[in-house]
């Protein structure tokens, strides 16, 4: 995967946050896009991130680094895209952390569990206009 490139000639370096069932599902899905390389796995359960890292490596892809927090991952390895695959109550906090760091974000619904939390957390005047992409 690391030899492929997108239209701009560069890889998309991804961090998967949450290495449970949904994180493993996203890991399998990104293998369909040769321009994406997983550079980091984030999970507070180190056994989960280590197991997923071993699986990715066994499939012939570079072994991603593992971290207990998104902040540590963003500080240590190159990341362009953050894939949030954690329990729903953590989505908005992790998405905003990634967006505030200038990263693109893939997130499943719901963004948050309550409307009031979304409206209180979301105003981010520095963010560029969001772009939505849906595979055909």
PDB file of C-alpha atoms in Angstrom:
ATOM      1  CA  UNK A   1       0.000   0.000   0.000  1.00  0.00           C
ATOM      2  CA  UNK A   2       2.747   2.470   0.800  1.00  0.00           C
ATOM      3  CA  UNK A   3       3.931   2.626  -2.823  1.00  0.00           C
ATOM      4  CA  UNK A   4       0.579   3.836  -4.152  1.00  0.00           C
ATOM      5  CA  UNK A   5      -0.286   7.477  -4.505  1.00  0.00           C
ATOM      6  CA  UNK A   6      -3.337   9.626  -5.065  1.00  0.00           C
ATOM      7  CA  UNK A   7      -3.837  12.231  -7.796  1.00  0.00           C
ATOM      8  CA  UNK A   8      -1.480  14.648  -6.057  1.00  0.00           C
ATOM      9  CA  UNK A   9       1.216  11.968  -5.851  1.00  0.00           C
ATOM     10  CA  UNK A  10       1.022  11.666  -2.068  1.00  0.00           C
ATOM     11  CA  UNK A  11      -0.275   9.026   0.297  1.00  0.00           C
ATOM     12  CA  UNK A  12      -3.109   9.701   2.684  1.00  0.00           C
ATOM     13  CA  UNK A  13      -1.746   8.799   6.108  1.00  0.00           C
ATOM     14  CA  UNK A  14      -4.509   7.658   8.442  1.00  0.00           C
ATOM     15  CA  UNK A  15      -4.896   7.143  12.171  1.00  0.00           C
ATOM     16  CA  UNK A  16      -7.649   4.822  13.353  1.00  0.00           C
ATOM     17  CA  UNK A  17      -8.962   5.810  16.784  1.00  0.00           C
ATOM     18  CA  UNK A  18     -10.632   2.849  18.447  1.00  0.00           C
ATOM     19  CA  UNK A  19      -9.463  -0.655  17.568  1.00  0.00           C
ATOM     20  CA  UNK A  20     -12.578  -2.644  18.437  1.00  0.00           C
ATOM     21  CA  UNK A  21     -15.108  -4.039  15.983  1.00  0.00           C
ATOM     22  CA  UNK A  22     -15.693  -0.737  14.160  1.00  0.00           C
ATOM     23  CA  UNK A  23     -11.973   0.088  14.023  1.00  0.00           C
ATOM     24  CA  UNK A  24     -11.222  -3.326  12.549  1.00  0.00           C
ATOM     25  CA  UNK A  25     -14.021  -2.781  10.019  1.00  0.00           C
ATOM     26  CA  UNK A  26     -12.553   0.575   8.981  1.00  0.00           C
ATOM     27  CA  UNK A  27      -9.097  -0.991   8.769  1.00  0.00           C
ATOM     28  CA  UNK A  28     -10.431  -3.546   6.296  1.00  0.00           C
ATOM     29  CA  UNK A  29     -12.273  -0.835   4.349  1.00  0.00           C
ATOM     30  CA  UNK A  30      -9.219   1.394   3.872  1.00  0.00           C
ATOM     31  CA  UNK A  31      -7.374  -1.522   2.273  1.00  0.00           C
ATOM     32  CA  UNK A  32      -9.704  -0.959  -0.703  1.00  0.00           C
ATOM     33  CA  UNK A  33      -8.038   2.428  -1.242  1.00  0.00           C
ATOM     34  CA  UNK A  34      -4.362   1.889  -2.113  1.00  0.00           C
ATOM     35  CA  UNK A  35      -3.553   5.564  -1.535  1.00  0.00           C
ATOM     36  CA  UNK A  36      -4.386   5.241   2.174  1.00  0.00           C
ATOM     37  CA  UNK A  37      -1.768   3.905   4.578  1.00  0.00           C
ATOM     38  CA  UNK A  38      -2.562   3.451   8.271  1.00  0.00           C
ATOM     39  CA  UNK A  39       0.272   5.078  10.214  1.00  0.00           C
ATOM     40  CA  UNK A  40      -1.249   5.030  13.716  1.00  0.00           C
ATOM     41  CA  UNK A  41      -3.686   3.067  15.830  1.00  0.00           C
ATOM     42  CA  UNK A  42      -5.127   4.606  18.991  1.00  0.00           C
ATOM     43  CA  UNK A  43      -6.851   2.704  21.778  1.00  0.00           C
ATOM     44  CA  UNK A  44      -6.723   2.838  25.563  1.00  0.00           C
ATOM     45  CA  UNK A  45      -6.710  -0.971  25.486  1.00  0.00           C
ATOM     46  CA  UNK A  46      -3.201  -1.684  24.245  1.00  0.00           C
ATOM     47  CA  UNK A  47      -4.047  -5.304  23.460  1.00  0.00           C
ATOM     48  CA  UNK A  48      -6.659  -4.133  20.938  1.00  0.00           C
ATOM     49  CA  UNK A  49      -4.311  -1.757  19.121  1.00  0.00           C
ATOM     50  CA  UNK A  50      -1.437  -4.257  19.158  1.00  0.00           C
ATOM     51  CA  UNK A  51      -3.676  -7.007  17.756  1.00  0.00           C
ATOM     52  CA  UNK A  52      -4.901  -4.764  14.936  1.00  0.00           C
ATOM     53  CA  UNK A  53      -1.338  -3.612  14.186  1.00  0.00           C
ATOM     54  CA  UNK A  54      -0.257  -7.254  13.921  1.00  0.00           C
ATOM     55  CA  UNK A  55      -3.192  -8.018  11.599  1.00  0.00           C
ATOM     56  CA  UNK A  56      -2.372  -5.075   9.322  1.00  0.00           C
ATOM     57  CA  UNK A  57       1.258  -6.173   9.177  1.00  0.00           C
ATOM     58  CA  UNK A  58       0.271  -9.796   8.477  1.00  0.00           C
ATOM     59  CA  UNK A  59      -1.727  -8.554   5.467  1.00  0.00           C
ATOM     60  CA  UNK A  60       1.493  -7.178   3.985  1.00  0.00           C
ATOM     61  CA  UNK A  61       1.060  -3.532   4.920  1.00  0.00           C
ATOM     62  CA  UNK A  62       3.449  -1.504   7.090  1.00  0.00           C
ATOM     63  CA  UNK A  63       2.859  -2.013  10.816  1.00  0.00           C
ATOM     64  CA  UNK A  64       1.246   1.131  12.251  1.00  0.00           C
ATOM     65  CA  UNK A  65       2.518   2.663  15.474  1.00  0.00           C
ATOM     66  CA  UNK A  66       0.196   2.246  18.470  1.00  0.00           C
ATOM     67  CA  UNK A  67      -0.754   4.901  21.022  1.00  0.00           C
ATOM     68  CA  UNK A  68      -3.068   5.238  24.037  1.00  0.00           C
ATOM     69  CA  UNK A  69      -4.213   8.755  23.037  1.00  0.00           C
ATOM     70  CA  UNK A  70      -4.878  10.664  19.853  1.00  0.00           C
ATOM     71  CA  UNK A  71      -2.704  13.542  21.067  1.00  0.00           C
ATOM     72  CA  UNK A  72       0.300  11.222  21.361  1.00  0.00           C
ATOM     73  CA  UNK A  73      -0.308   9.790  17.894  1.00  0.00           C
ATOM     74  CA  UNK A  74      -0.622  13.218  16.276  1.00  0.00           C
ATOM     75  CA  UNK A  75       2.595  14.352  17.964  1.00  0.00           C
ATOM     76  CA  UNK A  76       4.602  11.281  16.954  1.00  0.00           C
ATOM     77  CA  UNK A  77       3.699  10.169  13.424  1.00  0.00           C
ATOM     78  CA  UNK A  78       2.488  11.845  10.231  1.00  0.00           C
ATOM     79  CA  UNK A  79      -1.317  11.794   9.990  1.00  0.00           C
ATOM     80  CA  UNK A  80      -3.572  13.431   7.382  1.00  0.00           C
ATOM     81  CA  UNK A  81      -6.831  11.653   8.189  1.00  0.00           C
ATOM     82  CA  UNK A  82      -8.314  10.576  11.524  1.00  0.00           C
ATOM     83  CA  UNK A  83     -10.886   7.772  11.430  1.00  0.00           C
ATOM     84  CA  UNK A  84     -12.964   7.921  14.620  1.00  0.00           C
ATOM     85  CA  UNK A  85     -14.179   4.406  15.507  1.00  0.00           C
ATOM     86  CA  UNK A  86     -14.822   4.749  19.220  1.00  0.00           C
ATOM     87  CA  UNK A  87     -18.053   4.564  21.255  1.00  0.00           C
ATOM     88  CA  UNK A  88     -20.539   7.284  20.271  1.00  0.00           C
ATOM     89  CA  UNK A  89     -20.077   9.315  23.450  1.00  0.00           C
ATOM     90  CA  UNK A  90     -16.449   9.998  22.494  1.00  0.00           C
ATOM     91  CA  UNK A  91     -17.001  10.970  18.846  1.00  0.00           C
ATOM     92  CA  UNK A  92     -17.291  14.742  19.138  1.00  0.00           C
ATOM     93  CA  UNK A  93     -14.349  15.166  21.518  1.00  0.00           C
ATOM     94  CA  UNK A  94     -12.026  13.137  19.286  1.00  0.00           C
ATOM     95  CA  UNK A  95     -13.313  14.676  16.055  1.00  0.00           C
ATOM     96  CA  UNK A  96     -12.753  18.188  17.386  1.00  0.00           C
ATOM     97  CA  UNK A  97      -9.276  17.270  18.629  1.00  0.00           C
ATOM     98  CA  UNK A  98      -8.400  16.062  15.134  1.00  0.00           C
ATOM     99  CA  UNK A  99     -10.011  19.045  13.383  1.00  0.00           C
ATOM    100  CA  UNK A 100      -8.273  21.499  15.711  1.00  0.00           C
ATOM    101  CA  UNK A 101      -4.988  19.809  14.734  1.00  0.00           C
ATOM    102  CA  UNK A 102      -5.801  20.456  11.060  1.00  0.00           C
ATOM    103  CA  UNK A 103      -6.642  16.856  10.174  1.00  0.00           C
ATOM    104  CA  UNK A 104      -9.421  15.489   7.996  1.00  0.00           C
ATOM    105  CA  UNK A 105     -11.935  13.330   9.860  1.00  0.00           C
ATOM    106  CA  UNK A 106     -14.047  10.303   8.997  1.00  0.00           C
ATOM    107  CA  UNK A 107     -16.687   9.697  11.631  1.00  0.00           C
ATOM    108  CA  UNK A 108     -19.742   7.511  11.875  1.00  0.00           C
ATOM    109  CA  UNK A 109     -23.009   8.785  13.223  1.00  0.00           C
ATOM    110  CA  UNK A 110     -23.893   9.990  15.711  1.00  0.00           C
ATOM    111  CA  UNK A 111     -21.553  12.940  16.034  1.00  0.00           C
ATOM    112  CA  UNK A 112     -22.659  13.249  19.658  1.00  0.00           C
ATOM    113  CA  UNK A 113     -25.340  11.832  21.911  1.00  0.00           C
ATOM    114  CA  UNK A 114     -27.129  15.124  22.616  1.00  0.00           C
ATOM    115  CA  UNK A 115     -27.980  18.128  20.481  1.00  0.00           C
ATOM    116  CA  UNK A 116     -26.943  20.551  23.234  1.00  0.00           C
ATOM    117  CA  UNK A 117     -23.454  19.057  23.386  1.00  0.00           C
ATOM    118  CA  UNK A 118     -23.126  19.371  19.618  1.00  0.00           C
ATOM    119  CA  UNK A 119     -24.175  22.999  19.535  1.00  0.00           C
ATOM    120  CA  UNK A 120     -21.963  23.868  22.512  1.00  0.00           C
ATOM    121  CA  UNK A 121     -18.888  22.082  21.123  1.00  0.00           C
ATOM    122  CA  UNK A 122     -19.083  22.663  17.411  1.00  0.00           C
ATOM    123  CA  UNK A 123     -18.371  26.366  16.707  1.00  0.00           C
ATOM    124  CA  UNK A 124     -14.906  26.342  15.170  1.00  0.00           C
ATOM    125  CA  UNK A 125     -14.381  29.581  13.213  1.00  0.00           C
ATOM    126  CA  UNK A 126     -10.848  28.589  12.113  1.00  0.00           C
ATOM    127  CA  UNK A 127     -12.000  25.480  10.278  1.00  0.00           C
ATOM    128  CA  UNK A 128     -12.242  25.550   6.490  1.00  0.00           C
ATOM    129  CA  UNK A 129     -15.534  24.762   4.842  1.00  0.00           C
ATOM    130  CA  UNK A 130     -16.183  21.037   5.361  1.00  0.00           C
ATOM    131  CA  UNK A 131     -16.055  18.705   2.405  1.00  0.00           C
ATOM    132  CA  UNK A 132     -18.177  15.593   2.196  1.00  0.00           C
ATOM    133  CA  UNK A 133     -17.174  12.621   0.079  1.00  0.00           C
ATOM    134  CA  UNK A 134     -19.195   9.504  -0.495  1.00  0.00           C
ATOM    135  CA  UNK A 135     -17.861   6.552  -2.515  1.00  0.00           C
ATOM    136  CA  UNK A 136     -20.046   5.454  -5.399  1.00  0.00           C
TER     137      UNK A 136
END
